[in-house]
Short mmCIF file of C-alpha atoms and ligand atoms in Angstrom, two decimals:
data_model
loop_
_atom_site.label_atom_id
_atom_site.label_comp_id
_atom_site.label_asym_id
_atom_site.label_seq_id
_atom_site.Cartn_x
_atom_site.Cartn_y
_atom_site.Cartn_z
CA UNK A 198 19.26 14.54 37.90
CA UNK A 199 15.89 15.99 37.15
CA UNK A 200 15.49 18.89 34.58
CA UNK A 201 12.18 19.65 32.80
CA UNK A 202 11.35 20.62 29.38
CA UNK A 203 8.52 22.19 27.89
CA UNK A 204 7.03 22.31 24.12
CA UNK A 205 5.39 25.17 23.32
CA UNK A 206 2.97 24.64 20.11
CA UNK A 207 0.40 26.31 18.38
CA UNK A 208 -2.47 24.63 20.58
CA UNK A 209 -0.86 23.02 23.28
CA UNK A 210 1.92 23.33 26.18
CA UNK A 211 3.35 20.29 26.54
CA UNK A 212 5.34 20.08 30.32
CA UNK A 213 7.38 17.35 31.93
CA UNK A 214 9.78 16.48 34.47
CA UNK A 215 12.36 14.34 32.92
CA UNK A 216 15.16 11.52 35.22
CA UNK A 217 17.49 10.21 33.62
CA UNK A 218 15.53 9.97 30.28
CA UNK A 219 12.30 8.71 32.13
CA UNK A 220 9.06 11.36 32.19
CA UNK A 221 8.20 11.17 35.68
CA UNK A 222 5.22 14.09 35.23
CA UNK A 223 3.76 15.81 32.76
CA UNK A 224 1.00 18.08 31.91
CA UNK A 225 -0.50 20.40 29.55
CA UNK A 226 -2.40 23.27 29.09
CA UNK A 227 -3.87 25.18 26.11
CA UNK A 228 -1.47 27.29 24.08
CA UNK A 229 -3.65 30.14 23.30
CA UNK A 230 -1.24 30.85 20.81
CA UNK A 231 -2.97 34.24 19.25
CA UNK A 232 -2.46 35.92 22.30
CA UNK A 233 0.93 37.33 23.80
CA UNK A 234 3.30 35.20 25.20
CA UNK A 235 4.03 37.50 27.75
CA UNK A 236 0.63 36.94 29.18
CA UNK A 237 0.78 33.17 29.20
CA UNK A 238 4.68 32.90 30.80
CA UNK A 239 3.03 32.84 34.18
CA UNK A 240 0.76 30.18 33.46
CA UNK A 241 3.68 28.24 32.16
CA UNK A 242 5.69 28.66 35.44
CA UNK A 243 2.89 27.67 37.57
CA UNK A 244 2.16 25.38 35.31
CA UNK A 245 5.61 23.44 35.95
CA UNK A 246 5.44 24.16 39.71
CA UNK A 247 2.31 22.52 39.90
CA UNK A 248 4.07 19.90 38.21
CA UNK A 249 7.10 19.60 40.20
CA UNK A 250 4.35 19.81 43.55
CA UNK A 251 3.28 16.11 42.57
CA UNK A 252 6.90 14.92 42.53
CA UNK A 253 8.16 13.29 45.93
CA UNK A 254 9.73 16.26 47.72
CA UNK A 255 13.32 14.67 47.09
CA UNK A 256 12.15 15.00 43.04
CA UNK A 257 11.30 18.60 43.25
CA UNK A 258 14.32 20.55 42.75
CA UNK A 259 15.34 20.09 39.38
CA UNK A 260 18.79 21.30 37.59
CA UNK A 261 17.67 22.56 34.11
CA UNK A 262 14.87 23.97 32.37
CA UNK A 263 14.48 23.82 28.28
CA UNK A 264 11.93 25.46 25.93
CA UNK A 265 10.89 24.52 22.89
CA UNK A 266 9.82 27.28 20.25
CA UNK A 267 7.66 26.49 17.16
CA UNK A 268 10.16 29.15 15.35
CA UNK A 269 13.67 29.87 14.50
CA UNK A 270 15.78 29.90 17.31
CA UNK A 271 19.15 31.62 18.03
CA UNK A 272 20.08 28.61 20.39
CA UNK A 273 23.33 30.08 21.70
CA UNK A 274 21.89 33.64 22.54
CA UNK A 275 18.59 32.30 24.13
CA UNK A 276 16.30 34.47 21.48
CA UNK A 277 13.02 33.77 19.17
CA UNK A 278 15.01 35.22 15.93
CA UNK A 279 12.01 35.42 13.68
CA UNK A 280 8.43 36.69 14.68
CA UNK A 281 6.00 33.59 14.68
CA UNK A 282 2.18 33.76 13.59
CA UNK A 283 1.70 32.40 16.94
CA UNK A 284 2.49 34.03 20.24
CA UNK A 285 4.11 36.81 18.29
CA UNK A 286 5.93 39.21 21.07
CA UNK A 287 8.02 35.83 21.79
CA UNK A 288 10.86 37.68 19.68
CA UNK A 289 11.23 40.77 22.20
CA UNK A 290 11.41 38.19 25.46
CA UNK A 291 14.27 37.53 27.34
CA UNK A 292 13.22 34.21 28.01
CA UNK A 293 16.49 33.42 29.75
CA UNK A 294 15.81 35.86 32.36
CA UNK A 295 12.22 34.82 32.64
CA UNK A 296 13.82 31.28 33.79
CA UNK A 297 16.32 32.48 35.94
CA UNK A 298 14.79 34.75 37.59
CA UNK A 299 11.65 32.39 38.24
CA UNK A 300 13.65 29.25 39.11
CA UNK A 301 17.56 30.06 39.14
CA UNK A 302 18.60 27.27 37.16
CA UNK A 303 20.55 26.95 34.10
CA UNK A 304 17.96 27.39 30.78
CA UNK A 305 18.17 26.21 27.07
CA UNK A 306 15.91 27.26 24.07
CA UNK A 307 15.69 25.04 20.89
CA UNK A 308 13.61 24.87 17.80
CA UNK A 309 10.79 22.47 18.00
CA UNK A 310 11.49 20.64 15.23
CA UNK A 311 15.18 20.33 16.54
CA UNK A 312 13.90 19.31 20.61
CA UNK A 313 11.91 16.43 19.06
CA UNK A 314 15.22 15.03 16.78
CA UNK A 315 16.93 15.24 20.14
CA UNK A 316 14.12 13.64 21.92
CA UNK A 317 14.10 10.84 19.52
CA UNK A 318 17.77 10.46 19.15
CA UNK A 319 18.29 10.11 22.82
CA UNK A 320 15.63 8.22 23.61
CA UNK A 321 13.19 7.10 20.92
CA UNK A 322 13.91 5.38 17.26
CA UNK A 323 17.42 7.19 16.67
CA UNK A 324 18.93 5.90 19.89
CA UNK A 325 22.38 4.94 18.93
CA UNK A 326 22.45 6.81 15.63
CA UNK A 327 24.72 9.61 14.51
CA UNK A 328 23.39 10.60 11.83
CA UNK A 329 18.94 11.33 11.48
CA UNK A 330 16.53 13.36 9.74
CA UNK A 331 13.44 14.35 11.31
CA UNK A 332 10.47 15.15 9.31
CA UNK A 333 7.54 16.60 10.89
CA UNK A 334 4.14 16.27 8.91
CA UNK A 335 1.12 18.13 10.46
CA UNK A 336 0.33 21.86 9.79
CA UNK A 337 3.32 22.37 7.75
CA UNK A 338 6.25 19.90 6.90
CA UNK A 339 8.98 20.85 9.60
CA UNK A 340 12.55 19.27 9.59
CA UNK A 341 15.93 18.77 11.82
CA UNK A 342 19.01 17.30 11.13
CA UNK A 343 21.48 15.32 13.21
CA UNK A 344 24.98 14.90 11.73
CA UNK A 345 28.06 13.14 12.26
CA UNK A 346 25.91 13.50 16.20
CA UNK A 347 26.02 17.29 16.09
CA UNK A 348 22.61 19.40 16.01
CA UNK A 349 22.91 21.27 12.80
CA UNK A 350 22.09 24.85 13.04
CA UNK A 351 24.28 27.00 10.39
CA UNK A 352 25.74 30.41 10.53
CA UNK A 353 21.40 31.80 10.82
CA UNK A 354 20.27 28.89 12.83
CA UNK A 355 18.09 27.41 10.15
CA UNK A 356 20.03 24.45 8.75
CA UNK A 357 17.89 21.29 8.45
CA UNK A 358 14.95 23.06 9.36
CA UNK A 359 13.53 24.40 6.39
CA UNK A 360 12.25 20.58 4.99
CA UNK A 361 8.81 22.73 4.12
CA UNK A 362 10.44 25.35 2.36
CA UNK A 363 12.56 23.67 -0.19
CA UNK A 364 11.04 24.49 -3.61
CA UNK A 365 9.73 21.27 -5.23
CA UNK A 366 7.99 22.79 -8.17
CA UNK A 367 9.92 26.14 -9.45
CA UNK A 368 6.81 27.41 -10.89
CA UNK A 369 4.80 26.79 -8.71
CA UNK A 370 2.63 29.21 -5.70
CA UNK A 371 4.55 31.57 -4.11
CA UNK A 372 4.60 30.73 -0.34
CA UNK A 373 4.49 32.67 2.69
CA UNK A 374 8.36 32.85 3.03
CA UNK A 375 8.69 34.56 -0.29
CA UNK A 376 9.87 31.71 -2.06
CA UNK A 377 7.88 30.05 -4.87
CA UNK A 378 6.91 26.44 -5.43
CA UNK A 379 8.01 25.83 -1.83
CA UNK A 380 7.08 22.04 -0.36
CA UNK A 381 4.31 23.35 1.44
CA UNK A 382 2.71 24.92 -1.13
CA UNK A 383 2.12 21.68 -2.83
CA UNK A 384 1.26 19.92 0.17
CA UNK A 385 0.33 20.62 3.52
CA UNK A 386 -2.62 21.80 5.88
CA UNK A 387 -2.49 25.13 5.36
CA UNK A 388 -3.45 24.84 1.54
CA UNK A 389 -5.33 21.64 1.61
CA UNK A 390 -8.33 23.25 1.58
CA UNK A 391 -7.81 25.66 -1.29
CA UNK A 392 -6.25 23.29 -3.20
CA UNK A 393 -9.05 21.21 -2.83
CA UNK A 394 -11.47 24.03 -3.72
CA UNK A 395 -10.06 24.79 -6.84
CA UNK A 396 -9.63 21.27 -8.34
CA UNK A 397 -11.76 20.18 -11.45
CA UNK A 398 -12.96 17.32 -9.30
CA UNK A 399 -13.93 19.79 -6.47
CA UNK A 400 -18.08 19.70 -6.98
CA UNK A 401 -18.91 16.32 -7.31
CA UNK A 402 -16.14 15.37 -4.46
CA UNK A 403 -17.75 14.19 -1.11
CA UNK A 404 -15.66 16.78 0.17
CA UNK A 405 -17.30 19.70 -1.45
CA UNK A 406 -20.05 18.92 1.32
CA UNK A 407 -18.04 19.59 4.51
CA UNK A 408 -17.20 22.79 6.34
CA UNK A 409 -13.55 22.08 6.99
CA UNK A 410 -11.59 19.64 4.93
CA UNK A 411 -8.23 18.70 6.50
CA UNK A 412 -6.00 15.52 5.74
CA UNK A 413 -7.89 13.43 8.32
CA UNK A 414 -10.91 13.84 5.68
CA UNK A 415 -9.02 13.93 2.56
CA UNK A 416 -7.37 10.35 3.66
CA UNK A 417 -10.95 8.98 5.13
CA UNK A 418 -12.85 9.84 2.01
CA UNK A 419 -9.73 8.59 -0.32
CA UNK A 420 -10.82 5.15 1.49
CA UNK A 421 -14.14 5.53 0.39
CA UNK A 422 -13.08 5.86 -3.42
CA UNK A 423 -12.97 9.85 -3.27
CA UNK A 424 -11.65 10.54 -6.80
CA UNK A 425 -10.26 13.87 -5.13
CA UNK A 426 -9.72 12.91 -2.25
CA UNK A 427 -7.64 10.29 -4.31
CA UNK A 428 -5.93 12.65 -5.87
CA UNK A 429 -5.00 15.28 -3.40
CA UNK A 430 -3.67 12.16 -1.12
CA UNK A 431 -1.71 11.24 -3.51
CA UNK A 432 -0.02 13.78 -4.69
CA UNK A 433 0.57 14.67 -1.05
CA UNK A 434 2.82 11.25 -0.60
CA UNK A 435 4.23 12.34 -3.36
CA UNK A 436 5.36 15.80 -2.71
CA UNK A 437 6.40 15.04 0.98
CA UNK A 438 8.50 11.78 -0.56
CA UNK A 439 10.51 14.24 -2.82
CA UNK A 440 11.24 16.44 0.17
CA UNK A 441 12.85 13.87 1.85
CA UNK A 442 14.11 12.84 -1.67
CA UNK A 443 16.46 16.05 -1.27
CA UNK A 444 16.69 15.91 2.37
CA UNK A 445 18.82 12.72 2.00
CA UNK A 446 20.05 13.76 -1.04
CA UNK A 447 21.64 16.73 1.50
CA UNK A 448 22.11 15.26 4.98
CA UNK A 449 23.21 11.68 4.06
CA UNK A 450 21.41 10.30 7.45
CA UNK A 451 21.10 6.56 8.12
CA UNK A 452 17.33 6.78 8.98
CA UNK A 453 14.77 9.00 8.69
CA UNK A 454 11.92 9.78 11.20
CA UNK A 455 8.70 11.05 10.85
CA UNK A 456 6.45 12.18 13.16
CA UNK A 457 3.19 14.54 12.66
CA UNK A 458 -0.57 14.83 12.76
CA UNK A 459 -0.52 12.58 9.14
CA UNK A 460 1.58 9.76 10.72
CA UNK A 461 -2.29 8.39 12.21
CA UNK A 462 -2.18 7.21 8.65
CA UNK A 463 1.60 5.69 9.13
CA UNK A 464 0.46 2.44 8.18
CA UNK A 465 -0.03 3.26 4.68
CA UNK A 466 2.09 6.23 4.35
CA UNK A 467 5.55 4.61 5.77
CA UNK A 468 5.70 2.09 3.00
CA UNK A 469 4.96 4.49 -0.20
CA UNK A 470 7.28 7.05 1.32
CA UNK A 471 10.33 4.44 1.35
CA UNK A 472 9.36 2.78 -1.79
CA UNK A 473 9.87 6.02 -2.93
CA UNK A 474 13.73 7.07 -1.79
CA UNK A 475 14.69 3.27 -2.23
CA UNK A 476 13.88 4.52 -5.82
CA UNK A 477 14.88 7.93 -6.52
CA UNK A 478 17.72 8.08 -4.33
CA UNK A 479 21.41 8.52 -5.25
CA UNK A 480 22.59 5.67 -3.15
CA UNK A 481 21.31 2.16 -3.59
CA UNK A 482 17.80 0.65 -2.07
CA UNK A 483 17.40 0.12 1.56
CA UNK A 484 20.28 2.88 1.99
CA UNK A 485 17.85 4.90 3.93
CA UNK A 486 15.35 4.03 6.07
CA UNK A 487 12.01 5.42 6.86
CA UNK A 488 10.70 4.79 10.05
CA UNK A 489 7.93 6.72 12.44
CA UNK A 490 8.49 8.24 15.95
CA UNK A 491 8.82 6.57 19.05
CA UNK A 492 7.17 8.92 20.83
CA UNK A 493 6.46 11.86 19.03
CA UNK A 494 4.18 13.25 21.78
CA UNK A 495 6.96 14.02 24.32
CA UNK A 496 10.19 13.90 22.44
CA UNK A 497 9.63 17.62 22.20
CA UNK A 498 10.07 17.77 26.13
CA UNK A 499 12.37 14.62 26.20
CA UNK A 500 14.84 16.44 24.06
CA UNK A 501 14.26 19.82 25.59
CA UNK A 502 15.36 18.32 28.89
CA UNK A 503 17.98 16.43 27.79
CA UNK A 504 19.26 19.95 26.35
CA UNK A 505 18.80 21.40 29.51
CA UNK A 506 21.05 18.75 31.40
CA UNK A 507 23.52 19.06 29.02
CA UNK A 508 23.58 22.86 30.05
CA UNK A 509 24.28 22.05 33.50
CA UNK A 510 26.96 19.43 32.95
ZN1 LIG B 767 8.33 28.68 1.60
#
């Protein structure tokens, strides 16, 4: 059976036609998230057509069609519950009827965060596990939670997803959610650059001479000996180690994967992050363990169309 999933994300649309857990196509094309996503659907239909055209002919009809939405997601009613910064009509779409009426086949929506545990848990580093957390470190620190091998979602669709938003320091910034002290207002992408800005170390940092400072930077000029850059680094291990700290502490998973723009620095990251819960955990060492994603790039469309042939079974 061939169903296809797409990832929608704040700067790319990630599209593939998945058999039997194999991508056999895929494309993308830019998100051009600020503007409606009204005005991109039919881009994203021709987009999988297209997609579909380069499949032998027996290939092209597929079964199932999943979405993934960098938002929460009312998974059983096929709605974008809360308005996004990006693409921000998506709440007002029917997107169901968008997909049956374009392709007449059976159609799933997910959480991003939630299509990528899927995609890994199917087919990446949680294969044969029942039990995962997935972290996602990039922009902001997004999570998902497989238990007991159910999905969690909750009675408001947010369980397990709200890794970035558990408060890590009570008095700390108040974040864009209305909570204070939230994980991503200690660490993550969108304050990197103020926080940076407003340390003591800021002016004679090598950082306080470029334009844009994102982790990328803050990581390559901690190599150099950065005293900030030190710093801010980490204190960023840090903070993302004690979300996962009570992410465990929560879920009780068996491993836990991590995926995200900061993984590129995996390699050093991995090991601090573990050495971390092997210590501050309730359980004993080695309970938990930290490992990166197989294949972060598509599990976001693996998972979506494993969703979707799950819809049509
Ligand atoms: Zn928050």
């Amino acid at each position: 059976m061939v169903t296809v999933g797409i990832d929608l994300g704040g700067t790319t649309i990630k599209m593939g036609a998945v058999r039997d857990g194999q991508l056999i196509a895929s494309s993308e094309i830019k998100a051009d998230s600020n503007k409606s996503l009204t005005a991109k659907l039919p881009e994203i239909a021709a987009g999988v057509n297209m997609l579909l055209q380069g499949l032998p002919v027996e290939e092209r009809k597929f079964e199932g069609i999943g979405l993934a939405f960098p938002s929460i997601v009312d998974s059983r009613d096929m709605k974008v519950l809360l308005q996004y910064v990006k693409f921000s009509d998506a709440d007002e779409l029917d997107l169901k009827a968008w997909a049956e009426q374009t392709w007449g086949v059976p159609f799933v929506l997910e959480n991003d965060a939630r299509a990528a545990l899927v995609g890994e848990w199917q087919y990446g580093a949680g294969r044969g596990e029942d039990n995962i957390v997935l972290c996602t470190i990039g922009t902001g620190f997004g999570s998902a939670v497989l238990m007991d091998g159910k999905v969690l979602k909750g009675a408001h669709y947010v369980a397990g997803n709200l890794g970035g938003h558990m408060v890590v320091n009570f008095k700390g910034d108040k974040c864009n959610c209305g909570g204070i002290g939230c994980l991503e207002t200690e660490a993550s992408s969108w304050v990197l650059e103020s926080k940076c800005q407003s340390h003591p170390l800021f002016n004679q940092s090598t950082l306080s001479s470029l334009e844009t400072i994102n982790y990328r930077a803050v990581f390559d000029h901690a190599d150099t000996g950065d005293r900030l850059s030190i710093e801010i680094r980490d204190h960023s291990i840090s903070v993302w180690a004690a979300g996962i700290v009570n992410l465990v502490h929560a879920f009780d998973p068996n491993v836990v994967i991590i995926g995200g723009g900061v993984m590129r620095r995996g390699q050093l990251i991995l090991p601090l992050l573990q050495a971390h819960v092997d210590q501050h955990t309730w359980p004993p060492a080695g309970t938990y363990k930290i490992m990166p994603a197989d294949d972060f790039t598509n599990a976001g469309v693996l998972g979506m169309a494993y969703l979707a042939g799950r819809a049509v079974n």
